[in-house]
mmCIF file of C-alpha atoms in Angstrom:
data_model
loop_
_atom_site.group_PDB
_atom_site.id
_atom_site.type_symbol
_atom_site.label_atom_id
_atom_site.label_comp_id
_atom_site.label_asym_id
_atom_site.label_seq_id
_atom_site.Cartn_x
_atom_site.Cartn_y
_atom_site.Cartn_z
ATOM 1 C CA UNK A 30 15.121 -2.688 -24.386
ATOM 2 C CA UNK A 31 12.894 0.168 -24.992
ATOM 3 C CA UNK A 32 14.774 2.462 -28.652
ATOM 4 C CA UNK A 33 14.214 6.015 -28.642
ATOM 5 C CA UNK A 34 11.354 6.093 -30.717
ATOM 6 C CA UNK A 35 9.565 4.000 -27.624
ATOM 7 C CA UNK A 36 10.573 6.231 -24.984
ATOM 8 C CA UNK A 37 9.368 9.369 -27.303
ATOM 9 C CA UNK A 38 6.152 7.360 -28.050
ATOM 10 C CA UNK A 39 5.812 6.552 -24.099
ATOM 11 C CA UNK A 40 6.155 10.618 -23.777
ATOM 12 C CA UNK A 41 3.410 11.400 -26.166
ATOM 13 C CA UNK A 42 0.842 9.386 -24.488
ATOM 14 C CA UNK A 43 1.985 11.036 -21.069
ATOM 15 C CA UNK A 44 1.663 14.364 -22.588
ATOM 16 C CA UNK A 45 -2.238 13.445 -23.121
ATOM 17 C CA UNK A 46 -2.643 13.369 -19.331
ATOM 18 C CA UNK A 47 -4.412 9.866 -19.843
ATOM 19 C CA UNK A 48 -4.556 7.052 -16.984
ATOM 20 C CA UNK A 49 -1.325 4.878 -17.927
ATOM 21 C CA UNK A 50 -2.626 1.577 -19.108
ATOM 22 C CA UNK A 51 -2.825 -1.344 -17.798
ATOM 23 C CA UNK A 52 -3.013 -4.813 -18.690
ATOM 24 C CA UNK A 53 -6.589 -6.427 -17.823
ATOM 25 C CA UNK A 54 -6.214 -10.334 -18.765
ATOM 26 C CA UNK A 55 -9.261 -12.586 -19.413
ATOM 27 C CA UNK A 56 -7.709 -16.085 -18.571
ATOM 28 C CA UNK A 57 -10.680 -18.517 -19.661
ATOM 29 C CA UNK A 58 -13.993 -18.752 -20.394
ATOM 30 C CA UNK A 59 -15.101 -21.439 -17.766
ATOM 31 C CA UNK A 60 -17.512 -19.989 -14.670
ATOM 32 C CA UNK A 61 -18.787 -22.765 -12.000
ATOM 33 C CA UNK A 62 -22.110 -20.249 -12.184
ATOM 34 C CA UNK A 63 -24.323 -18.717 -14.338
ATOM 35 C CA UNK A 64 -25.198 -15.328 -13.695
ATOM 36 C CA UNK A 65 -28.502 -14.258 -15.682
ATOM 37 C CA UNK A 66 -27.216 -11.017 -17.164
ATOM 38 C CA UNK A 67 -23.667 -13.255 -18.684
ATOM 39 C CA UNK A 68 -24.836 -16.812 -18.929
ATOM 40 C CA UNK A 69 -21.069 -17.676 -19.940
ATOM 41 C CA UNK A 70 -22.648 -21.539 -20.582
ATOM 42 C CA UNK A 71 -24.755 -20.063 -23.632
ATOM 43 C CA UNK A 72 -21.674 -19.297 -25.675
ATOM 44 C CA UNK A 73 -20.846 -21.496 -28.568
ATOM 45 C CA UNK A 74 -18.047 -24.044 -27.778
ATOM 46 C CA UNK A 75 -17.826 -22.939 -24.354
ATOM 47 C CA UNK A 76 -14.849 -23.984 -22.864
ATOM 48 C CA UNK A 77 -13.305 -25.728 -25.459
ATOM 49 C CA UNK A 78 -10.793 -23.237 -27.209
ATOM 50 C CA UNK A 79 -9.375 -21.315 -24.571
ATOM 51 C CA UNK A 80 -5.824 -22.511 -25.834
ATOM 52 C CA UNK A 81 -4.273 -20.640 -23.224
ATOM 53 C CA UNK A 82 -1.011 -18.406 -22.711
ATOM 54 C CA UNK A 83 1.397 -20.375 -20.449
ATOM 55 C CA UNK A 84 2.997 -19.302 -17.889
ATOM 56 C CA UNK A 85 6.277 -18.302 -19.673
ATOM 57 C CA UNK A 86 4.040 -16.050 -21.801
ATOM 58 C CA UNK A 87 2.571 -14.526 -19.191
ATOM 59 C CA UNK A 88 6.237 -13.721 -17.339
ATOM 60 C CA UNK A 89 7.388 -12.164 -20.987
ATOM 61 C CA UNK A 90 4.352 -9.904 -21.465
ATOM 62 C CA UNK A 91 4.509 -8.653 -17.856
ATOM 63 C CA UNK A 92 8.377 -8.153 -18.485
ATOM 64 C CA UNK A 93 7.835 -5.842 -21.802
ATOM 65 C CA UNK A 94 4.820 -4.278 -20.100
ATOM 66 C CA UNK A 95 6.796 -3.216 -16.773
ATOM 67 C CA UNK A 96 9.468 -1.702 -19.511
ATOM 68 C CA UNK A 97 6.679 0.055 -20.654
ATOM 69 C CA UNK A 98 5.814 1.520 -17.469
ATOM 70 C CA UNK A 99 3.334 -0.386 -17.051
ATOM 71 C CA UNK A 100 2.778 -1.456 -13.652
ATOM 72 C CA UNK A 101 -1.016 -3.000 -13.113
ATOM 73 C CA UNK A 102 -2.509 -6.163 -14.384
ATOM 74 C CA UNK A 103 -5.695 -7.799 -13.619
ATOM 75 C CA UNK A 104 -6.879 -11.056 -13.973
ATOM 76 C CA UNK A 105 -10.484 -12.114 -14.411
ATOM 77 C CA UNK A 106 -12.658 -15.033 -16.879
ATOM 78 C CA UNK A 107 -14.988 -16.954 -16.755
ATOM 79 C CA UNK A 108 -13.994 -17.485 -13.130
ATOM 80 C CA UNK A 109 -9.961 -17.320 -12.798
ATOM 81 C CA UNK A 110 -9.747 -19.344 -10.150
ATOM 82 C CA UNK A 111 -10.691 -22.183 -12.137
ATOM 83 C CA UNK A 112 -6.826 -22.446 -14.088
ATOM 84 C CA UNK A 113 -5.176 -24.919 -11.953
ATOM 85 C CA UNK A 114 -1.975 -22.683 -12.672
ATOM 86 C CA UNK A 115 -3.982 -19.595 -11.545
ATOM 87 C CA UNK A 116 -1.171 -19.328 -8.348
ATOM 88 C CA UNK A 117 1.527 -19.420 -11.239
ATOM 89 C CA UNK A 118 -0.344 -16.715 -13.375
ATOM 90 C CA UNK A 119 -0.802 -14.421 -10.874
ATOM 91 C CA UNK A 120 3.338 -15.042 -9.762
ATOM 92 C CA UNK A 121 4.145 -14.703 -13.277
ATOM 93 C CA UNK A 122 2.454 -11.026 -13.385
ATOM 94 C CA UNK A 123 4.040 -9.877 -10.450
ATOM 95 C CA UNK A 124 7.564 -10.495 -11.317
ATOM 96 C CA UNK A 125 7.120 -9.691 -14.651
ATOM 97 C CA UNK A 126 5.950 -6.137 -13.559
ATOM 98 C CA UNK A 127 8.196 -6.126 -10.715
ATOM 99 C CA UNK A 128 8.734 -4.664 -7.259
ATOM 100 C CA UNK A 129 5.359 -2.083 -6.096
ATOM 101 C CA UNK A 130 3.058 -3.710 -8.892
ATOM 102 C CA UNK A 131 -0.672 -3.706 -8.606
ATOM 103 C CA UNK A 132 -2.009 -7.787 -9.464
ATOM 104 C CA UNK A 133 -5.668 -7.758 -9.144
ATOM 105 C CA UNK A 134 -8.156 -10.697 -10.390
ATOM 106 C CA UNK A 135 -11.916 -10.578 -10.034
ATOM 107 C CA UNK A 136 -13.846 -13.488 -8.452
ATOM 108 C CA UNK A 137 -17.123 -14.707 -7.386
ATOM 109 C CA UNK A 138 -15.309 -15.681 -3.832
ATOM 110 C CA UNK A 139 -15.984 -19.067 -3.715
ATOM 111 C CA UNK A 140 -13.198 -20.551 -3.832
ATOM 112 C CA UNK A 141 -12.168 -24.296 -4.982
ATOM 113 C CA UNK A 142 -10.883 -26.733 -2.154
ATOM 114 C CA UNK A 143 -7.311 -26.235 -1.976
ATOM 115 C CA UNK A 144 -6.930 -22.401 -2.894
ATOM 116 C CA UNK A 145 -6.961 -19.506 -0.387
ATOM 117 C CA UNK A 146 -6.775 -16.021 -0.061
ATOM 118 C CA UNK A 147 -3.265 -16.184 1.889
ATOM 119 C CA UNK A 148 -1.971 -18.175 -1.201
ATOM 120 C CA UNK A 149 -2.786 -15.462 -3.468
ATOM 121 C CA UNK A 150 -1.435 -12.592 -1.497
ATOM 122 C CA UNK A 151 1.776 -14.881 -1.187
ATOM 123 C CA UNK A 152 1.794 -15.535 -4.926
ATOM 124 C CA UNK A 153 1.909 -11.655 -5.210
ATOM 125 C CA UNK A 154 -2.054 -10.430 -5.725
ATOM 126 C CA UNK A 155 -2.492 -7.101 -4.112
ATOM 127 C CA UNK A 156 -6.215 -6.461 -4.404
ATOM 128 C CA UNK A 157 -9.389 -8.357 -5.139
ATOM 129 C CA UNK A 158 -12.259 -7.631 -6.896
ATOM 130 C CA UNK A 159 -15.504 -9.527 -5.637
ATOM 131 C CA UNK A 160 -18.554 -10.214 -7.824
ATOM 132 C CA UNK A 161 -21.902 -10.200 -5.074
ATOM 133 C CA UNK A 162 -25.013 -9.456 -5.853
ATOM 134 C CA UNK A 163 -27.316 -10.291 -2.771
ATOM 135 C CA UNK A 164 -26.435 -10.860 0.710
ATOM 136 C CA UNK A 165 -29.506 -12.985 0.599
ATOM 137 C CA UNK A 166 -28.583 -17.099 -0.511
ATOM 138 C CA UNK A 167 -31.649 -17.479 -2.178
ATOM 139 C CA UNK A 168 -31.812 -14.880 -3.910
ATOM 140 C CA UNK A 169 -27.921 -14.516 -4.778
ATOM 141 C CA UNK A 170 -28.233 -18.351 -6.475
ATOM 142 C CA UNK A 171 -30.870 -16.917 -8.587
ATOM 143 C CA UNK A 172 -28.981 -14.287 -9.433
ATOM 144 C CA UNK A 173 -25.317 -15.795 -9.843
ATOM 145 C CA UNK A 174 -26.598 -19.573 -10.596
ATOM 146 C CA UNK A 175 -25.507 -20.699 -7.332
ATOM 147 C CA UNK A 176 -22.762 -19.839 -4.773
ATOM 148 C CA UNK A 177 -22.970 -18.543 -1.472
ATOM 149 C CA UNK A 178 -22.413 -15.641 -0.554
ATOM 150 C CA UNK A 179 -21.407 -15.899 2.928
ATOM 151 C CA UNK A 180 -18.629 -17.768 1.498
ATOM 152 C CA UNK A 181 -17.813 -14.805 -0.720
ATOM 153 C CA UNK A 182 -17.780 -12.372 2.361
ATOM 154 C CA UNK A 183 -15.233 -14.848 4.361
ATOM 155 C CA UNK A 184 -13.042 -14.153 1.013
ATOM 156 C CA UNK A 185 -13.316 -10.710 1.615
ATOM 157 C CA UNK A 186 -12.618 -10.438 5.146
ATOM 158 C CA UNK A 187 -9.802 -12.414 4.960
ATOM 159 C CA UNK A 188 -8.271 -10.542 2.390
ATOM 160 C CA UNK A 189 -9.086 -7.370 3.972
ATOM 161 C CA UNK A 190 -6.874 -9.338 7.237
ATOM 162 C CA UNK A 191 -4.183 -9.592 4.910
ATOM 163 C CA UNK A 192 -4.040 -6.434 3.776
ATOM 164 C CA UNK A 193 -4.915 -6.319 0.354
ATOM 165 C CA UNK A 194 -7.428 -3.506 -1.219
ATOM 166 C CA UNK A 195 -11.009 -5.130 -2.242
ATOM 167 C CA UNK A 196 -13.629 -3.798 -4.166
ATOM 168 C CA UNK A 197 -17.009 -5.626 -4.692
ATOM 169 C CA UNK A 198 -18.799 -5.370 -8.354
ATOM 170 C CA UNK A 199 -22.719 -5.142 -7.859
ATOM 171 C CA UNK A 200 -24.927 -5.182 -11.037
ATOM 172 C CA UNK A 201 -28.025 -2.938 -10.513
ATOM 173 C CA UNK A 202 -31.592 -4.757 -11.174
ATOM 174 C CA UNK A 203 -34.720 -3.825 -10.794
ATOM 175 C CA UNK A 204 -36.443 -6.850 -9.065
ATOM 176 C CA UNK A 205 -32.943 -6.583 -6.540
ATOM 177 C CA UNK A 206 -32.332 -3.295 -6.306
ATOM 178 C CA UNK A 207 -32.669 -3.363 -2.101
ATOM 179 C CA UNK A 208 -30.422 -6.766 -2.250
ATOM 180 C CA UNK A 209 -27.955 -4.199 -4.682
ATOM 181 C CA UNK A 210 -28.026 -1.398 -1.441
ATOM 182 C CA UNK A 211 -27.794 -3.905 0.950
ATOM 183 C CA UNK A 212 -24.367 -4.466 -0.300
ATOM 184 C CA UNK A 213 -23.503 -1.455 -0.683
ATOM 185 C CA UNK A 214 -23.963 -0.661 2.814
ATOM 186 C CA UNK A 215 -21.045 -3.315 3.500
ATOM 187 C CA UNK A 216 -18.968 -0.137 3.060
ATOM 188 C CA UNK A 217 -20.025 1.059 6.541
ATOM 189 C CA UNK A 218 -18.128 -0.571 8.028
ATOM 190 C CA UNK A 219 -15.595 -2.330 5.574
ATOM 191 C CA UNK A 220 -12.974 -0.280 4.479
ATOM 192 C CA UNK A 221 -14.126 -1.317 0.662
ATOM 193 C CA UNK A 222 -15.353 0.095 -2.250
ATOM 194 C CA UNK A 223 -18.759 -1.127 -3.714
ATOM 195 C CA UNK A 224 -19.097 -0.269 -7.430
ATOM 196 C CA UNK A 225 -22.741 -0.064 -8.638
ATOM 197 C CA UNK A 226 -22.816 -1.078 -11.946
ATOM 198 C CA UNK A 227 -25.581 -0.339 -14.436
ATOM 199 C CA UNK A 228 -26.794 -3.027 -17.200
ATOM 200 C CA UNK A 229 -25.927 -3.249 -20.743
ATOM 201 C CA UNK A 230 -28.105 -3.804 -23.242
ATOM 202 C CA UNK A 231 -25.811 -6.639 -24.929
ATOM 203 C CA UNK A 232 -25.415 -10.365 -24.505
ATOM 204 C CA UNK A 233 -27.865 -12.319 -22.402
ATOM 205 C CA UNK A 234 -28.559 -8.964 -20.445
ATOM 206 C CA UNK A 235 -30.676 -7.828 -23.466
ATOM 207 C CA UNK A 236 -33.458 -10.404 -22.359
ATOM 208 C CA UNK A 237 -33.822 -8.463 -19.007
ATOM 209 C CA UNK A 238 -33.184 -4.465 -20.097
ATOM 210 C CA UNK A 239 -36.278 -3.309 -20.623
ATOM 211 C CA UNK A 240 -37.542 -4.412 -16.906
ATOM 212 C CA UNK A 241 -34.375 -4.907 -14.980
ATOM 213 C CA UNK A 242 -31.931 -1.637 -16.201
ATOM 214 C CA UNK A 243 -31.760 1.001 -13.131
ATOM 215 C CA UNK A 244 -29.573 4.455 -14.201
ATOM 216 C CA UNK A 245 -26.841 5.631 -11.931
ATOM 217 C CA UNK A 246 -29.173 8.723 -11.846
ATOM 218 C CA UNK A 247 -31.984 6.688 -10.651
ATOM 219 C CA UNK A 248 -29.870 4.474 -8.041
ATOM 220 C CA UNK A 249 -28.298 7.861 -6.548
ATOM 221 C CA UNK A 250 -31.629 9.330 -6.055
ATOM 222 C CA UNK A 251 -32.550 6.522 -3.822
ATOM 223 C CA UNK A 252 -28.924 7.185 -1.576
ATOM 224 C CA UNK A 253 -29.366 11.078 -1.598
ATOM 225 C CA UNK A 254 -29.609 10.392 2.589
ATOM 226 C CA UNK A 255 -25.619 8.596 2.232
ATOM 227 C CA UNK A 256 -24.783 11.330 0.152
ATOM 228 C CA UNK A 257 -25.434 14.470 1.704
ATOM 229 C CA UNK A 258 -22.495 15.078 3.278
ATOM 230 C CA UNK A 259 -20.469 12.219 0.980
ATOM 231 C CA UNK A 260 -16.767 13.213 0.755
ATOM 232 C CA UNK A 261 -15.085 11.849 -3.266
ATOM 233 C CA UNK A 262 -12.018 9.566 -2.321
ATOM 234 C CA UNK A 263 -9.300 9.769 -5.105
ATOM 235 C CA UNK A 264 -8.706 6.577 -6.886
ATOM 236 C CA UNK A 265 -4.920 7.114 -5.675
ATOM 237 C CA UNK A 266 -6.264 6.050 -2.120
ATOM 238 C CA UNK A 267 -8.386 3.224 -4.082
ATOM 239 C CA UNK A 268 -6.174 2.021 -6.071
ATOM 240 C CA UNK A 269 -8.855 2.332 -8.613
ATOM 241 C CA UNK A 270 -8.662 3.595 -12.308
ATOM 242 C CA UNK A 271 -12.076 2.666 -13.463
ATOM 243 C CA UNK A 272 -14.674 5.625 -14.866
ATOM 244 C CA UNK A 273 -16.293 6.501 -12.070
ATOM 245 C CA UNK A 274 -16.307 9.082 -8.873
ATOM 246 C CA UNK A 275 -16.379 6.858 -5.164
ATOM 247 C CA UNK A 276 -18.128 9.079 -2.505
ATOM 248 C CA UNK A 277 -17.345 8.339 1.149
ATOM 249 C CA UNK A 278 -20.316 8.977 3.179
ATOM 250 C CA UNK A 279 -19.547 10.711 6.460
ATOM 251 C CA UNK A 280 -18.096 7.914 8.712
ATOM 252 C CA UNK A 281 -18.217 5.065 6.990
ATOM 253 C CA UNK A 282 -15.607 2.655 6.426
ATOM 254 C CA UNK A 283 -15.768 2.239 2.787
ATOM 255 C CA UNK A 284 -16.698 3.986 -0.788
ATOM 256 C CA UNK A 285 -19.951 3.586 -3.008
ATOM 257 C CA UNK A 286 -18.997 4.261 -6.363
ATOM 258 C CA UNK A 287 -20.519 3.799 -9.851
ATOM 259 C CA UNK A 288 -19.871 1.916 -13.276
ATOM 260 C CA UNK A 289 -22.259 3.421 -15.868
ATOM 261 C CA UNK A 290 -21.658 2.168 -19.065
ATOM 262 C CA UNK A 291 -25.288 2.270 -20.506
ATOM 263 C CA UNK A 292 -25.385 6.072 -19.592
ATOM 264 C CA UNK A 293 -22.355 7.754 -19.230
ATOM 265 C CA UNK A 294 -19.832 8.233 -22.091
ATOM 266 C CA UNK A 295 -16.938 6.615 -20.809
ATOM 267 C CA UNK A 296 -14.716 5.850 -23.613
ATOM 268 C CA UNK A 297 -12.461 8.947 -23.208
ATOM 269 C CA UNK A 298 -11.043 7.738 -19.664
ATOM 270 C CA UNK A 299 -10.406 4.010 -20.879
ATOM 271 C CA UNK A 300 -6.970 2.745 -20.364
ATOM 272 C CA UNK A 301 -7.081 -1.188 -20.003
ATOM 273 C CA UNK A 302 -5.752 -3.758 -22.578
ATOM 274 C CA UNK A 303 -7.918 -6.716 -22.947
ATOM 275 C CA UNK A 304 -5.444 -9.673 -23.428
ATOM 276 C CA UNK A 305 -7.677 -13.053 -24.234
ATOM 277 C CA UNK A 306 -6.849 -16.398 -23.233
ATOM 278 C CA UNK A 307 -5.188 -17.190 -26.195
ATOM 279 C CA UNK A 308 -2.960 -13.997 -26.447
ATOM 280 C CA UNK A 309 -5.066 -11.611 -28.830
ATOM 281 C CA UNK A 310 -4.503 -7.938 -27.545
ATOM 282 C CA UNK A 311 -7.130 -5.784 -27.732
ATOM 283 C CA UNK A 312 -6.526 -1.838 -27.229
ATOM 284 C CA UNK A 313 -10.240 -0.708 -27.587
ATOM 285 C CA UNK A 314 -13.128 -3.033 -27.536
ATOM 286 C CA UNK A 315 -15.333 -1.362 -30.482
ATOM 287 C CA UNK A 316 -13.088 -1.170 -33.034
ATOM 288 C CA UNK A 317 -10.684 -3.877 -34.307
ATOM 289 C CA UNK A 318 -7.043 -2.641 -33.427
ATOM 290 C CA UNK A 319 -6.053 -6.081 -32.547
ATOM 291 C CA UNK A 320 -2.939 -7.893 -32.330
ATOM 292 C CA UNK A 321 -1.993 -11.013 -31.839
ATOM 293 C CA UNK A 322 0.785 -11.336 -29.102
ATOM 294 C CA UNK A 323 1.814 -15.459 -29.590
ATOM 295 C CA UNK A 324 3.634 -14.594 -33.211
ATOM 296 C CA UNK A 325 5.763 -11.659 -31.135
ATOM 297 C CA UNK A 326 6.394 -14.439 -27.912
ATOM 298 C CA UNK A 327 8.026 -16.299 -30.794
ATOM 299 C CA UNK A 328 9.639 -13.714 -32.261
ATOM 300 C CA UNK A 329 11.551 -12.212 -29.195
ATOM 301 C CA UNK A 330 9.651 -8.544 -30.574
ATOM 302 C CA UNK A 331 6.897 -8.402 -28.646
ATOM 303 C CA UNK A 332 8.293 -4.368 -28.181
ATOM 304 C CA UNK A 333 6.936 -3.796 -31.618
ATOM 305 C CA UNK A 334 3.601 -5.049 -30.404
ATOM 306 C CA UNK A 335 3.658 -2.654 -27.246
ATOM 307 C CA UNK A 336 4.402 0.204 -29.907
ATOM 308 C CA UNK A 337 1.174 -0.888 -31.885
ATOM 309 C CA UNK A 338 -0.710 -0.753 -28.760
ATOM 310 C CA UNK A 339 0.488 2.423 -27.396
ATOM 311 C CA UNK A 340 -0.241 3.803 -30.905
ATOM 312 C CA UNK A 341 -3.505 2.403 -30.738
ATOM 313 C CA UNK A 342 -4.608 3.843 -27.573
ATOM 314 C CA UNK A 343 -3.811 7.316 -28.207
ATOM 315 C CA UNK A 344 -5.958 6.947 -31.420
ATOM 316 C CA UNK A 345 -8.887 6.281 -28.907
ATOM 317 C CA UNK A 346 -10.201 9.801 -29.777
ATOM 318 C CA UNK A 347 -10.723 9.246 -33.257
ATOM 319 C CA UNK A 348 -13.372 6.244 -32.328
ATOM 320 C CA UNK A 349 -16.438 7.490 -33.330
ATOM 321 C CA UNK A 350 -18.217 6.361 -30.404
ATOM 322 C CA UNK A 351 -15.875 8.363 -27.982
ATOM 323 C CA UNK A 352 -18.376 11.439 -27.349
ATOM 324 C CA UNK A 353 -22.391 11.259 -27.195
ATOM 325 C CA UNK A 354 -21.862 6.817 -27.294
ATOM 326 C CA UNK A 355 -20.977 4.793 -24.299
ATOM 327 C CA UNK A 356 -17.463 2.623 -23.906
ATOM 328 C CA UNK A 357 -18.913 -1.089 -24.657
ATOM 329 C CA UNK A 358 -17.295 -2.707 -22.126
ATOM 330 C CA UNK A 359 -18.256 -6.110 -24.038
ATOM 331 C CA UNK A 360 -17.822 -9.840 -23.313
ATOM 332 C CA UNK A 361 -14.611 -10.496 -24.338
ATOM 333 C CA UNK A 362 -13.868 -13.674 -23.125
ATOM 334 C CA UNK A 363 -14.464 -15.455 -25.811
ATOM 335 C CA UNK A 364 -11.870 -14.741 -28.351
ATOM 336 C CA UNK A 365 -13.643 -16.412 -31.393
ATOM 337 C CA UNK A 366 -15.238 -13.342 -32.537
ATOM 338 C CA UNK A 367 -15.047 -12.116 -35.427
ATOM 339 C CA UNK A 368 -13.795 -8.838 -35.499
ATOM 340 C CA UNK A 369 -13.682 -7.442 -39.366
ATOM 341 C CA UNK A 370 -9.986 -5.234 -39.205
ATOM 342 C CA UNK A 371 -10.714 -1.401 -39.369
ATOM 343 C CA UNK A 372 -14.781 -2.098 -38.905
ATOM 344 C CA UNK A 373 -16.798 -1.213 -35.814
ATOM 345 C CA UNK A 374 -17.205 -5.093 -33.851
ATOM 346 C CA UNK A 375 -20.435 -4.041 -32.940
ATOM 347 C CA UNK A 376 -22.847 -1.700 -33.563
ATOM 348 C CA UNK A 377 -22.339 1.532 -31.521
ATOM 349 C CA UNK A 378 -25.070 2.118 -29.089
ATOM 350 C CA UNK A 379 -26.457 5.344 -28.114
ATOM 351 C CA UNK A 380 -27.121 6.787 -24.392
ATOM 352 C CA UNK A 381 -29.764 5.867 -22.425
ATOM 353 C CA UNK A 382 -30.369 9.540 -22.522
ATOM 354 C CA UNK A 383 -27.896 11.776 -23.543
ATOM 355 C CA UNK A 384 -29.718 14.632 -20.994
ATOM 356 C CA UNK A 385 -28.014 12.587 -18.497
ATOM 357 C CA UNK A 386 -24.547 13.633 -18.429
ATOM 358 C CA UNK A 387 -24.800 16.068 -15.393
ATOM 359 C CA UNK A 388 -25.502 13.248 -13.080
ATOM 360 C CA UNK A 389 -23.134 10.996 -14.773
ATOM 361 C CA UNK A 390 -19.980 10.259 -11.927
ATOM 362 C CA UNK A 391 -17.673 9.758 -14.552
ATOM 363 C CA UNK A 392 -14.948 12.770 -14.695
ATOM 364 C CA UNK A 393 -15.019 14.890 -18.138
ATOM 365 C CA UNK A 394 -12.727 13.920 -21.221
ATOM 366 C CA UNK A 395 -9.807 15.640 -21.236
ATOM 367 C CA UNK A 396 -7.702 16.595 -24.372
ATOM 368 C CA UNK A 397 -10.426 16.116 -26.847
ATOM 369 C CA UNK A 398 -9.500 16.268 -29.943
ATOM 370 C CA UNK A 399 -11.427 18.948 -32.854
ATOM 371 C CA UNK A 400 -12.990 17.072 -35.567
#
């Protein structure tokens, strides 16, 4: 039961014209591949202290969140699928947010024996996000570590059958930059959206920047033909919330957008809350404003929590990386590190140029505040 000081806080953050957030779940750490840009297997004690929420955790968070307006959760790891409750999980979210919720997870599309796309639309997912890379099966396993991904685009059509939004999360490289436009051109004639997303120079990715990282600048520059006469599509007809603009090049199916992280200040427009595997909430990824949500399940006051993150997110403007840095949209799944309270987690890193902006598709920061 939200007091008045909730509903006045929930008022303030409207005021701000901000993207309501949402809640963006990391579930585990475990992936069946090995992309080279996240190489989850390199991580100390991988796998091994995930402690999990349960699924009575997850039903109470999605329950204070939907009082909280909130109505959007995502799921994604490591590779979700992977929880052999991920059916419950996703369930969980959706009647925890209730009736004309958005449940999303990303995936690789491969799916184990024994799961389908048809069981997660029944267990209440709404859209999928797909992680391809190259149409190519030789080349996508050297990308991704192995997988198929003709497998991933019989995931895709069948959810598309079932009715459920899908977008499909490309990382731009160098050496497969065609491979990167090849899927992109999916969107002709599936009514997707393809998100181009640039490198960042953290994590294993830092062994490949300086040869593989391709700007959104660049990568448009090579699409100017599908973008003449490109109409934007709102993210209300996306159901997308991500920084970014989707063009709709005339008569295709689909939407190309972009996710550029590495040159596009994006930290304005961020609305998620990263909730680990073992139930550490995370408001903003730079700076520690972390809380713990297991003490609160306990508790029964897990609304005091929601007012810390609220609070929390409409401080995002006094981050100092908010204007001239980029949003680090960092590996999080790993929940073991250490984030010093009040201290920047990592060191904030600059544009790739900051003469950029113009091309950036990211829409301008509203409500900025004077310092």
């Amino acid at each position: 039961m939200l007091t008045v000081g909730h509903r006045d806080l929930l008022a303030a953050f409207a005021a701000t014209g901000r993207n309501h957030p949402y809640l963006a779940f990391t579930l585990n750490s475990l992936c069946n591949l090995d992309c080279v840009f996240c190489k989850p297997r390199c991580m100390p004690d991988y796998g091994h202290k995930d402690r999990p929420l349960n699924i009575a955790d997850y039903t109470a968070i999605a329950r204070e969140a939907g009082a909280w307006q909130v109505k959007k959760a995502h799921c994604s790891g490591g590779e979700p699928t992977l929880r052999a409750d991920i059916l419950d999980v996703i369930g969980a979210l959706a009647d925890g947010l209730g009736p004309d919720a958005s449940i999303g997870m990303t995936s690789h599309g491969n799916l184990r024996k024994g799961l389908s796309i048809d069981r997660f639309q029944q267990a209440g997912l709404t859209y999928l996000n797909v992680s391809l890379h190259s149409l190519d099966p030789g080349r996508s396993a050297t990308i991704m570590g192995g997988g198929d991904p003709h497998q991933a685009r019989t995931t895709i059509e069948k959810a598309l059958a079932l009715g459920l939004k899908v977008k499909i999360n490309c990382v731009l490289q160098r050496t497969y930059l065609n491979d990167a436009f090849e899927v992109a051109e999916l969107a002709k004639s599936l009514p997707i959206a393809v998100r181009l997303i640039e490198l960042q120079n953290i994590g294993p990715a830092q062994a490949l920047f300086d040869t593989e990282f391709v700007s959104e600048a660049e990568a448009r520059g090579h699409l100017t033909k599908w973008f003449a006469d490109a109409g934007e599509v709102s993210r209300g007809d996306l159901g997308v919330r991500s920084p970014g603009r989707y063009l709709q090049p005339m008569g295709w199916a689909g939407s190309i957008g972009f996710i550029s992280n590495s040159s596009c200040a994006t930290c304005s427009d961020a609305n998620r809350i990263k909730i680990t595997p073992t139930g550490v909430a995370r408001p903003c990824i730079l700076h520690n404003r972390d809380i713990p949500l297991k003490p609160h399940l306990a508790d029964g006051t897990l609304s005091d929590a929601f007012d810390h993150l609220f609070r929390a997110m409409l401080k995002r403007n006094s981050n100092e990386a908010w204007q001239g840095f980029h949003y680090v949209d960092y590996d999080l799944r790993w929940d073991r590190m250490e984030r010093p309270e009040g201290a920047p987690v990592l060191s904030v890193l600059p544009l790739i140029d900051a003469n950029t902006s113009a091309s950036c598709a990211v829409r301008p920061p509203q409500h900025r505040e004077e310092r």
